[in-house]
Coordinates of C-alpha atoms in Angstrom, one line a residue:
X1 CA 166.8 193.1 110.0
X2 CA 167.9 190.0 108.1
X3 CA 171.3 191.5 107.5
X4 CA 172.0 190.5 111.1
X5 CA 170.4 187.1 110.8
X6 CA 173.2 184.7 111.8
X7 CA 171.2 181.9 110.0
X8 CA 171.4 183.7 106.6
X9 CA 175.0 185.0 107.2
X10 CA 176.2 181.4 107.9
X11 CA 174.4 180.1 104.8
X12 CA 176.5 182.4 102.7
X13 CA 179.7 181.6 104.7
X14 CA 179.9 185.2 106.0
X15 CA 180.9 183.9 109.4
X16 CA 184.2 182.6 107.7
X17 CA 184.8 186.1 106.3
X18 CA 184.3 187.6 109.9
X19 CA 186.8 185.0 111.2
X20 CA 189.4 186.2 108.6
X21 CA 188.9 189.8 109.7
X22 CA 189.2 188.9 113.3
X23 CA 192.4 187.0 112.6
X24 CA 193.9 190.2 111.1
X25 CA 192.9 192.3 114.1
X26 CA 195.8 192.9 116.5
X27 CA 193.7 194.3 119.4
X28 CA 191.6 191.8 121.4
X29 CA 188.6 194.2 121.6
X30 CA 188.6 194.8 117.8
X31 CA 188.6 191.0 117.3
X32 CA 185.4 190.9 119.3
X33 CA 184.1 193.9 117.4
X34 CA 184.8 192.3 114.0
X35 CA 182.9 189.1 115.0
X36 CA 179.9 191.0 116.5
X37 CA 179.6 193.7 113.8
X38 CA 177.1 192.9 111.0
X39 CA 176.6 194.3 107.5
X40 CA 175.0 197.7 107.7
X41 CA 171.4 198.4 106.5
X42 CA 172.1 202.1 106.5
X43 CA 173.3 203.5 103.2
X44 CA 175.5 206.4 104.5
X45 CA 177.1 204.1 106.9
X46 CA 178.0 201.6 104.1
X47 CA 179.6 204.5 102.1
X48 CA 181.6 205.5 105.1
X49 CA 182.7 202.0 105.9
X50 CA 183.9 201.5 102.4
X51 CA 185.8 204.8 102.3
X52 CA 187.3 204.1 105.7
X53 CA 188.7 200.8 104.4
X54 CA 190.0 202.4 101.2
X55 CA 191.7 205.3 103.0
X56 CA 193.2 202.9 105.5
X57 CA 194.8 200.9 102.7
X58 CA 196.4 204.1 101.5
X59 CA 197.5 205.0 105.0
X60 CA 199.1 201.5 105.5
X61 CA 201.2 202.2 102.4
X62 CA 202.2 205.7 103.5
X63 CA 202.6 205.4 107.2
X64 CA 202.6 201.7 108.0
X65 CA 200.8 199.3 110.3
X66 CA 199.5 200.2 113.8
X67 CA 200.4 197.2 115.9
X68 CA 198.1 196.7 118.9
X69 CA 199.3 193.2 119.9
X70 CA 201.3 194.5 122.9
X71 CA 198.1 195.6 124.6
X72 CA 197.4 192.9 127.1
X73 CA 194.0 191.2 127.3
X74 CA 193.8 192.1 131.0
X75 CA 193.3 195.8 130.2
X76 CA 189.5 195.7 130.5
X77 CA 189.6 193.9 133.9
X78 CA 192.3 196.4 135.1
X79 CA 190.0 199.3 134.2
X80 CA 187.0 197.7 135.9
X81 CA 189.2 197.5 139.1
X82 CA 190.1 201.1 138.7
X83 CA 186.4 202.0 138.4
X84 CA 185.9 200.3 141.8
X85 CA 188.8 202.4 143.3
X86 CA 191.2 199.5 143.2
X87 CA 195.0 199.8 143.7
X88 CA 197.0 198.7 140.7
X89 CA 200.3 196.9 140.8
X90 CA 203.2 198.3 138.8
X91 CA 202.8 195.6 136.1
X92 CA 199.1 196.5 135.8
X93 CA 200.0 200.2 135.4
X94 CA 202.4 199.2 132.6
X95 CA 199.5 197.5 130.8
X96 CA 197.6 200.8 130.8
X97 CA 200.8 202.6 129.7
X98 CA 201.4 200.2 126.7
X99 CA 197.8 201.0 125.5
X100 CA 198.5 204.8 125.8
X101 CA 201.7 204.3 123.8
X102 CA 199.7 202.7 121.0
X103 CA 197.3 205.7 121.3
X104 CA 200.2 208.1 120.8
X105 CA 201.4 206.1 117.8
X106 CA 197.9 206.3 116.3
X107 CA 197.8 210.1 116.6
X108 CA 201.3 210.3 115.0
X109 CA 199.9 208.5 111.9
X110 CA 198.1 211.7 110.9
X111 CA 200.8 214.3 111.5
X112 CA 201.3 216.4 108.3
X113 CA 198.8 214.4 106.3
X114 CA 197.0 217.6 105.1
X115 CA 193.5 216.0 105.0
X116 CA 194.5 213.1 102.7
X117 CA 192.5 210.7 104.9
X118 CA 189.6 212.7 106.0
X119 CA 187.4 210.0 107.6
X120 CA 190.3 208.5 109.5
X121 CA 191.6 212.0 110.6
X122 CA 188.2 212.8 111.9
X123 CA 188.4 209.7 114.0
X124 CA 191.9 210.7 115.3
X125 CA 190.6 214.1 116.2
X126 CA 188.3 212.5 118.7
X127 CA 191.3 211.0 120.6
X128 CA 191.5 212.6 124.1
X129 CA 194.9 214.0 125.3
X130 CA 196.3 211.5 127.7
X131 CA 200.0 212.3 127.2
X132 CA 200.2 213.7 130.8
X133 CA 199.2 210.3 132.1
X134 CA 202.1 208.7 130.2
X135 CA 204.5 211.3 131.6
X136 CA 203.5 210.6 135.2
X137 CA 203.8 206.8 134.7
X138 CA 207.2 207.1 133.1
X139 CA 208.4 209.3 136.1
X140 CA 207.3 206.7 138.6
X141 CA 207.7 203.2 136.9
X142 CA 210.5 201.7 134.8
X143 CA 210.0 199.5 131.8
X144 CA 210.4 196.4 134.0
X145 CA 207.8 197.6 136.5
X146 CA 210.4 198.8 139.1
X147 CA 209.3 201.8 141.1
X148 CA 211.8 204.6 140.4
X149 CA 213.4 207.1 142.7
X150 CA 212.1 210.5 141.8
X151 CA 211.8 214.2 142.9
X152 CA 208.2 213.6 143.9
X153 CA 208.9 210.7 146.3
X154 CA 211.1 209.8 149.3
X155 CA 212.4 206.5 147.8
X156 CA 215.9 207.6 147.3
X157 CA 216.4 208.5 151.0
X158 CA 214.6 205.3 152.2
X159 CA 216.6 203.0 149.9
X160 CA 219.8 204.5 151.1
X161 CA 218.8 203.7 154.7
X162 CA 217.8 200.2 153.6
X163 CA 221.2 199.7 152.1
X164 CA 223.1 201.0 155.1
X165 CA 221.0 199.0 157.6
X166 CA 221.4 195.8 155.5
X167 CA 225.2 196.3 155.5
X168 CA 225.1 196.5 159.3
X169 CA 223.2 193.2 159.6
X170 CA 225.5 191.5 157.2
X171 CA 228.5 192.9 159.1
X172 CA 227.2 191.4 162.4
X173 CA 226.6 188.0 160.8
X174 CA 229.9 188.0 158.9
X175 CA 231.8 188.7 162.1
X176 CA 230.2 185.6 163.7
X177 CA 230.9 183.4 160.6
X178 CA 234.6 184.5 160.7
X179 CA 234.9 184.0 164.5
X180 CA 236.4 180.8 166.0
X181 CA 233.1 179.7 167.3
X182 CA 231.6 180.4 163.9
X183 CA 234.1 178.1 162.2
X184 CA 233.1 175.4 164.6
X185 CA 229.4 175.6 164.4
X186 CA 228.4 177.2 161.1
X187 CA 227.3 174.6 158.4
X188 CA 227.5 177.0 155.4
X189 CA 229.4 180.2 155.6
X190 CA 226.8 182.3 154.0
X191 CA 224.0 184.5 155.3
X192 CA 220.5 183.1 154.6
X193 CA 217.0 184.5 154.6
X194 CA 214.2 182.7 156.5
X195 CA 210.9 184.4 156.1
X196 CA 211.8 188.1 156.4
X197 CA 214.8 187.5 158.7
X198 CA 218.6 187.1 158.1
X199 CA 219.9 183.9 159.7
X200 CA 222.9 181.6 159.9
X201 CA 222.9 177.8 159.3
X202 CA 224.1 176.0 162.4
X203 CA 225.0 172.4 162.7
X204 CA 222.4 170.4 164.5
X205 CA 223.2 170.1 168.2
X206 CA 225.4 173.2 168.2
X207 CA 222.7 175.8 168.6
X208 CA 223.3 176.2 172.3
X209 CA 226.7 177.7 171.4
X210 CA 225.0 180.6 169.5
X211 CA 222.4 182.5 171.5
X212 CA 219.6 183.6 169.3
X213 CA 216.1 183.0 167.8
X214 CA 215.5 179.6 166.1
X215 CA 213.7 180.0 162.7
X216 CA 213.4 176.3 161.9
X217 CA 215.5 173.5 160.6
X218 CA 216.3 171.7 157.4
X219 CA 214.2 168.7 156.3
X220 CA 217.0 166.3 157.2
X221 CA 217.3 167.9 160.6
X222 CA 221.1 168.3 160.2
X223 CA 220.9 172.1 160.1
X224 CA 219.2 174.8 162.3
X225 CA 218.5 178.3 161.2
X226 CA 219.4 180.8 163.9
X227 CA 219.2 184.6 164.1
X228 CA 221.8 185.7 166.6
X229 CA 220.6 188.1 169.3
X230 CA 223.4 190.5 168.5
X231 CA 222.0 191.0 164.9
X232 CA 218.3 191.3 165.8
X233 CA 218.2 195.0 166.5
X234 CA 219.9 195.9 163.2
X235 CA 217.7 193.4 161.3
X236 CA 214.6 195.0 162.9
X237 CA 215.9 198.4 161.6
X238 CA 216.5 197.0 158.1
X239 CA 212.9 195.5 158.1
X240 CA 211.4 198.8 159.2
X241 CA 213.0 200.6 156.3
X242 CA 211.8 197.9 153.9
X243 CA 208.2 198.4 155.3
X244 CA 208.7 202.2 154.9
X245 CA 209.7 201.6 151.2
X246 CA 206.7 199.4 150.7
X247 CA 204.4 202.1 152.1
X248 CA 206.0 204.7 149.8
X249 CA 205.6 202.4 146.8
X250 CA 201.9 201.9 147.6
X251 CA 201.5 205.7 148.0
X252 CA 203.0 206.2 144.5
X253 CA 200.9 203.4 143.0
X254 CA 197.8 204.9 144.7
X255 CA 198.6 208.3 143.1
X256 CA 199.0 206.7 139.7
X257 CA 195.8 204.6 140.2
X258 CA 193.9 207.8 141.1
X259 CA 195.3 209.6 138.0
X260 CA 194.1 206.7 135.8
X261 CA 190.7 206.8 137.6
X262 CA 190.4 210.6 137.0
X263 CA 191.0 210.0 133.3
X264 CA 189.0 206.8 133.0
X265 CA 186.3 208.2 130.8
X266 CA 188.9 209.5 128.3
X267 CA 190.7 206.2 128.4
X268 CA 187.5 204.3 127.6
X269 CA 186.9 206.7 124.7
X270 CA 190.4 206.0 123.5
X271 CA 189.9 202.3 123.7
X272 CA 186.7 202.6 121.6
X273 CA 188.7 204.6 119.0
X274 CA 191.6 202.3 118.8
X275 CA 189.4 199.2 118.5
X276 CA 187.4 200.9 115.7
X277 CA 190.6 201.8 113.9
X278 CA 192.1 198.3 114.3
X279 CA 188.8 196.9 112.9
X280 CA 189.1 199.3 109.9
X281 CA 192.8 198.3 109.6
X282 CA 191.9 194.6 109.5
X283 CA 189.3 195.2 106.8
X284 CA 191.9 197.2 104.8
X285 CA 194.4 194.3 105.1
X286 CA 191.9 191.8 104.0
X287 CA 190.7 194.0 101.1
X288 CA 194.3 194.3 100.0
X289 CA 194.8 190.5 100.3
X290 CA 191.8 189.8 98.0
X291 CA 192.6 192.8 95.6
X292 CA 189.3 194.4 96.4
X293 CA 187.9 197.7 95.1
X294 CA 185.2 200.2 96.1
X295 CA 182.2 199.6 93.9
X296 CA 179.5 202.1 93.1
X297 CA 176.6 201.3 95.5
X298 CA 173.2 202.5 94.3
X299 CA 170.9 203.8 97.0
X300 CA 167.7 204.5 95.0
X301 CA 167.3 201.7 92.6
X302 CA 163.6 201.6 92.3
X303 CA 162.5 201.1 88.7
X304 CA 160.7 204.5 88.7
X305 CA 164.0 206.3 89.5
X306 CA 165.3 208.1 86.5
X307 CA 168.8 208.2 85.2
X308 CA 170.6 205.0 86.4
X309 CA 169.4 201.9 84.5
X310 CA 171.9 199.4 85.8
X311 CA 170.8 197.5 88.9
X312 CA 173.4 194.9 89.6
X313 CA 176.6 194.7 87.6
X314 CA 179.3 192.4 88.7
X315 CA 182.4 192.1 86.4
X316 CA 184.9 189.3 86.9
X317 CA 183.9 188.6 90.5
X318 CA 185.9 186.1 92.5
X319 CA 184.6 184.2 95.5
X320 CA 187.0 185.3 98.2
X321 CA 187.1 181.9 100.0
X322 CA 188.0 179.9 96.9
X323 CA 191.7 179.8 96.2
X324 CA 193.1 178.4 93.0
X325 CA 191.4 178.0 89.7
X326 CA 188.5 180.4 90.4
X327 CA 186.5 181.2 87.2
X328 CA 185.5 184.9 87.4
X329 CA 181.7 185.6 87.5
X330 CA 180.0 188.4 85.6
X331 CA 176.4 189.3 85.9
X332 CA 174.4 192.3 84.7
X333 CA 170.8 193.0 85.8
X334 CA 168.9 196.2 84.9
X335 CA 166.1 197.8 86.8
X336 CA 163.5 196.3 84.5
X337 CA 165.0 192.8 84.9
X338 CA 165.5 192.2 88.6
X339 CA 165.3 188.4 88.5
X340 CA 168.2 186.1 87.4
X341 CA 167.5 182.4 86.9
X342 CA 170.6 180.2 86.7
X343 CA 170.4 176.7 85.3
X344 CA 172.8 174.0 84.2
X345 CA 174.3 170.7 85.2
X346 CA 175.0 169.6 88.8
X347 CA 178.4 170.6 90.2
X348 CA 178.6 173.2 87.4
X349 CA 178.8 176.2 89.7
X350 CA 175.2 177.4 90.1
X351 CA 175.2 177.4 93.9
X352 CA 178.7 179.0 94.0
X353 CA 177.4 181.7 91.7
X354 CA 174.5 182.3 94.0
X355 CA 176.7 182.4 97.1
X356 CA 179.2 184.6 95.5
X357 CA 176.6 187.3 94.7
X358 CA 175.2 187.1 98.3
X359 CA 178.7 187.1 99.9
X360 CA 179.9 190.1 97.9
X361 CA 176.8 192.1 98.9
X362 CA 177.4 191.3 102.6
X363 CA 181.1 192.1 102.3
X364 CA 180.3 195.4 100.6
X365 CA 177.8 196.5 103.3
X366 CA 180.3 195.3 106.0
X367 CA 182.9 197.6 104.7
X368 CA 185.2 195.3 102.8
X369 CA 186.4 196.4 99.3
X370 CA 185.2 193.5 97.1
X371 CA 187.1 191.4 94.5
X372 CA 185.5 192.5 91.3
X373 CA 186.7 194.5 88.2
X374 CA 186.3 198.3 87.8
X375 CA 182.8 199.3 86.5
X376 CA 181.0 196.9 88.8
X377 CA 177.9 198.3 90.7
X378 CA 175.8 196.9 93.5
X379 CA 172.4 197.9 94.8
X380 CA 172.1 198.9 98.5
X381 CA 170.1 196.2 100.2
X382 CA 168.2 196.5 103.5
X383 CA 167.9 192.7 103.8
X384 CA 169.2 189.5 102.4
X385 CA 166.9 186.4 102.5
X386 CA 168.3 183.0 101.6
X387 CA 166.9 179.5 101.0
X388 CA 170.0 177.5 100.4
X389 CA 171.0 174.0 101.2
X390 CA 169.2 171.4 103.2
X391 CA 167.4 172.7 106.3
X392 CA 165.9 169.3 107.0
X393 CA 165.8 168.5 110.7
X394 CA 165.4 165.0 112.3
X395 CA 164.0 166.4 115.5
X396 CA 161.3 168.3 113.6
X397 CA 160.5 165.3 111.4
X398 CA 160.5 167.8 108.5
X399 CA 161.2 166.7 105.0
X400 CA 163.6 168.5 102.8
X401 CA 160.8 169.9 100.6
X402 CA 158.7 171.0 103.7
X403 CA 161.8 172.7 105.1
X404 CA 162.2 174.6 101.8
X405 CA 158.5 175.6 101.8
X406 CA 158.8 176.9 105.3
X407 CA 161.9 178.8 104.5
X408 CA 160.4 180.4 101.4
X409 CA 157.2 181.2 103.2
X410 CA 159.3 183.1 105.8
X411 CA 161.0 184.9 102.9
X412 CA 157.7 186.1 101.5
X413 CA 156.8 187.5 105.0
X414 CA 160.2 189.4 105.3
X415 CA 160.8 190.4 101.7
X416 CA 160.3 194.2 101.3
X417 CA 161.6 196.9 99.1
X418 CA 165.4 196.7 98.7
X419 CA 165.6 193.0 99.6
X420 CA 168.0 190.5 97.9
X421 CA 166.4 187.0 97.7
X422 CA 168.6 184.0 97.0
X423 CA 166.8 180.7 96.2
X424 CA 168.8 177.5 95.4
X425 CA 167.1 174.7 93.4
X426 CA 163.7 176.4 93.4
X427 CA 160.8 173.9 93.0
X428 CA 163.0 170.8 93.6
X429 CA 162.5 167.8 95.9
X430 CA 158.8 167.3 94.9
X431 CA 156.7 166.4 91.9
X432 CA 158.4 168.1 88.9
X433 CA 155.1 169.5 87.5
X434 CA 153.8 170.9 90.8
X435 CA 157.3 172.0 91.8
X436 CA 157.7 173.9 88.5
X437 CA 154.3 175.6 88.9
X438 CA 155.2 176.7 92.4
X439 CA 158.7 177.9 91.2
X440 CA 157.1 180.0 88.5
X441 CA 154.6 181.5 91.0
X442 CA 157.4 182.4 93.4
X443 CA 159.5 184.1 90.7
X444 CA 156.5 186.0 89.4
X445 CA 155.6 187.4 92.8
X446 CA 159.2 188.3 93.6
X447 CA 159.7 190.1 90.3
X448 CA 158.0 193.2 91.6
X449 CA 158.3 195.4 94.7
X450 CA 161.9 196.5 94.2
X451 CA 163.3 193.1 95.1
X452 CA 166.3 191.5 93.4
X453 CA 166.0 187.7 93.1
X454 CA 168.7 185.2 92.1
X455 CA 167.5 181.6 91.8
X456 CA 168.8 178.3 90.5
X457 CA 166.8 175.5 88.9
X458 CA 166.9 172.3 86.9
X459 CA 163.3 172.5 85.7
X460 CA 163.1 173.2 81.9
X461 CA 159.5 174.5 82.3
X462 CA 160.7 177.2 84.7
X463 CA 163.5 178.2 82.3
X464 CA 161.0 178.5 79.4
X465 CA 158.7 180.5 81.6
X466 CA 161.6 182.8 82.5
X467 CA 162.5 183.2 78.8
X468 CA 159.0 184.5 78.2
X469 CA 158.9 186.9 81.2
X470 CA 160.4 190.3 80.5
X471 CA 161.4 190.8 84.1
X472 CA 163.4 187.5 84.4
X473 CA 166.8 186.8 82.8
X474 CA 168.0 183.3 82.1
X475 CA 171.7 182.4 82.7
X476 CA 173.5 179.1 82.4
X477 CA 176.6 177.6 83.8
X478 CA 178.5 176.3 80.8
X479 CA 179.2 172.7 80.0
X480 CA 181.9 171.4 77.6
X481 CA 180.1 168.7 75.7
X482 CA 183.4 167.4 74.2
X483 CA 184.9 166.7 77.6
X484 CA 181.5 166.4 79.5
X485 CA 182.9 168.7 82.2
X486 CA 181.6 171.9 83.5
X487 CA 183.6 175.1 82.7
X488 CA 182.1 177.0 85.6
X489 CA 181.5 180.0 83.3
X490 CA 178.2 181.8 83.6
X491 CA 176.5 182.8 80.3
X492 CA 173.8 185.3 80.7
X493 CA 170.8 185.1 78.3
X494 CA 170.9 181.3 77.9
X495 CA 169.1 178.3 79.4
X496 CA 171.2 175.6 80.8
X497 CA 171.1 171.8 80.2
X498 CA 171.3 169.3 83.0
X499 CA 173.3 166.8 80.8
X500 CA 172.4 164.1 83.4
X501 CA 172.6 161.2 80.9
X502 CA 175.8 162.4 79.4
X503 CA 177.3 162.7 82.8
X504 CA 176.1 159.2 83.6
X505 CA 178.0 157.9 80.5
X506 CA 181.1 159.8 81.7
X507 CA 180.8 158.2 85.1
X508 CA 180.9 154.7 83.5
X509 CA 177.2 153.7 83.7
X510 CA 176.5 150.4 81.8
X511 CA 175.4 150.9 78.2
X512 CA 172.2 149.0 78.9
X513 CA 171.3 151.4 81.7
X514 CA 172.0 154.4 79.4
X515 CA 169.9 153.0 76.6
X516 CA 167.0 152.4 79.0
X517 CA 167.3 155.9 80.3
X518 CA 167.2 157.4 76.8
X519 CA 164.2 155.2 76.1
X520 CA 162.3 156.4 79.1
X521 CA 162.7 160.0 78.0
X522 CA 159.4 160.7 76.3
X523 CA 159.3 162.5 73.0
X524 CA 158.1 165.7 74.6
X525 CA 161.2 165.8 76.8
X526 CA 163.4 165.2 73.8
X527 CA 161.5 167.9 71.7
X528 CA 161.9 170.3 74.6
X529 CA 165.7 169.6 74.8
X530 CA 166.0 170.2 71.0
X531 CA 163.9 173.3 71.3
X532 CA 166.2 174.7 74.0
X533 CA 169.3 173.9 72.0
X534 CA 167.9 175.5 68.9
X535 CA 166.9 178.6 70.9
X536 CA 170.4 178.9 72.3
X537 CA 171.9 178.5 68.8
X538 CA 169.5 181.2 67.4
X539 CA 170.4 183.5 70.3
X540 CA 174.1 183.1 69.7
X541 CA 173.6 183.7 66.0
X542 CA 171.6 186.8 66.7
X543 CA 174.3 188.1 69.0
X544 CA 176.9 187.5 66.4
X545 CA 174.9 189.4 63.8
X546 CA 174.3 192.3 66.2
X547 CA 178.1 192.4 66.9
X548 CA 178.9 192.4 63.2
X549 CA 176.4 195.2 62.4
X550 CA 177.9 197.2 65.3
X551 CA 181.4 196.7 63.8
X552 CA 180.2 197.7 60.3
X553 CA 178.6 200.8 61.8
X554 CA 181.8 201.8 63.4
X555 CA 183.7 201.4 60.1
X556 CA 181.1 203.6 58.3
X557 CA 181.5 206.2 60.9
X558 CA 185.3 206.2 60.5
X559 CA 184.8 206.9 56.8

């Protein structure tokens, strides 16, 4: 389905929204999940995604944030090794333990909640009991990875023997250091370690005075490292106990590794649950950041469906990627008017309006509470199809217009019931007359079949066609004629003006060029412009009269 089309998602900047969700995820697996997850084309899933996000926002306020950042990225590779019966190191066991600690914290979020967060509690109920694994790890391994003495191992006895045997070796070597011969031949009066042996540093040329095993010399050659024969036996005993300790540690780590292996399926289930929750949590955090709300999502919005007449109602929507000075967008389409045609000057906000609608739909079906006012509703869409921007490619030798035609041709093949179609600058980049005719035909054919279409245009002929088609609603981005600047406000029910010549004046075009441009405008163009202005004025007057009549009715009812 086109809800997973990376081409369309990128056109609407949804990849940037995914990046923001990923940045808010604290678990490395949920970061990957947020980037790979696409808006859902299943209605019940969309409802659950939205409710999960909303409930998590409430849970964050009540119980706080579940921090998964201490779970090391090596966890997945560690579990792969376990699956192959690998032996874990103590530090690797601690990585598993840190994850299990997070799992325990997750379960604790729902203690005494009394079904306040039903969907999230249902997720938590699926968490397997792995507390016994944590207990066994804590008995065997300290926080720093040190293997602990315990009732289930022989480490205490072995380590006592290591300590005793080490003291004997040191005693042997200290007696040599303190002897008269030692004072003569010893370079540094300390015991040194060479490899796994305890040695003394002897001045070069003096080694013959200390019978023993030579373990090398310093780089300068001024010192030899000798293990005296009289300490060899005790050093061997010390080394044997160290090897015994190492064997016991490996046995303990093997037991822990086997325990993790025995619970591997449950651990993988737990990882899936925590990654899902952290994904929900990141959606909740982002929804909170943009002051999003749950909107009513309409599943059955076919025109024949009785009851609900609203199709798409967006009140004071804000594009989430635009920061300061965002002008809220409001749009209202009913079932019998599924096409919106937006017109107006360049840089007036037509494309932003188009992208805002598409982006909000994607966010809604991805599970993000969207930045609109209460009372907003959205249809549930099974696909979103977009022709936006310039898909011209040098390699394909395709013109901008040809690229648009190919894109729209693809849209006609894919557009089915419950599709949202977004078309930017429909009928542009070609002969205006033929482009307008094609634009009208496209809108006509998309106005049926339970498809919602939002399009932008500069063609007056297309606007007038829309004005006379009961299934199409005109809308214009407003333009302040006194300042010759766009206001970025969308006015539904009006045709827009391009104001191209007025903008040229504002940009400092020479008077002669402006006069020539006005002269080239034929009388038909000028008449059409006047007609559109008159039509807008009449519409505004009509709306004022309707409003006044409504007020008078209310006053009569009060009497």
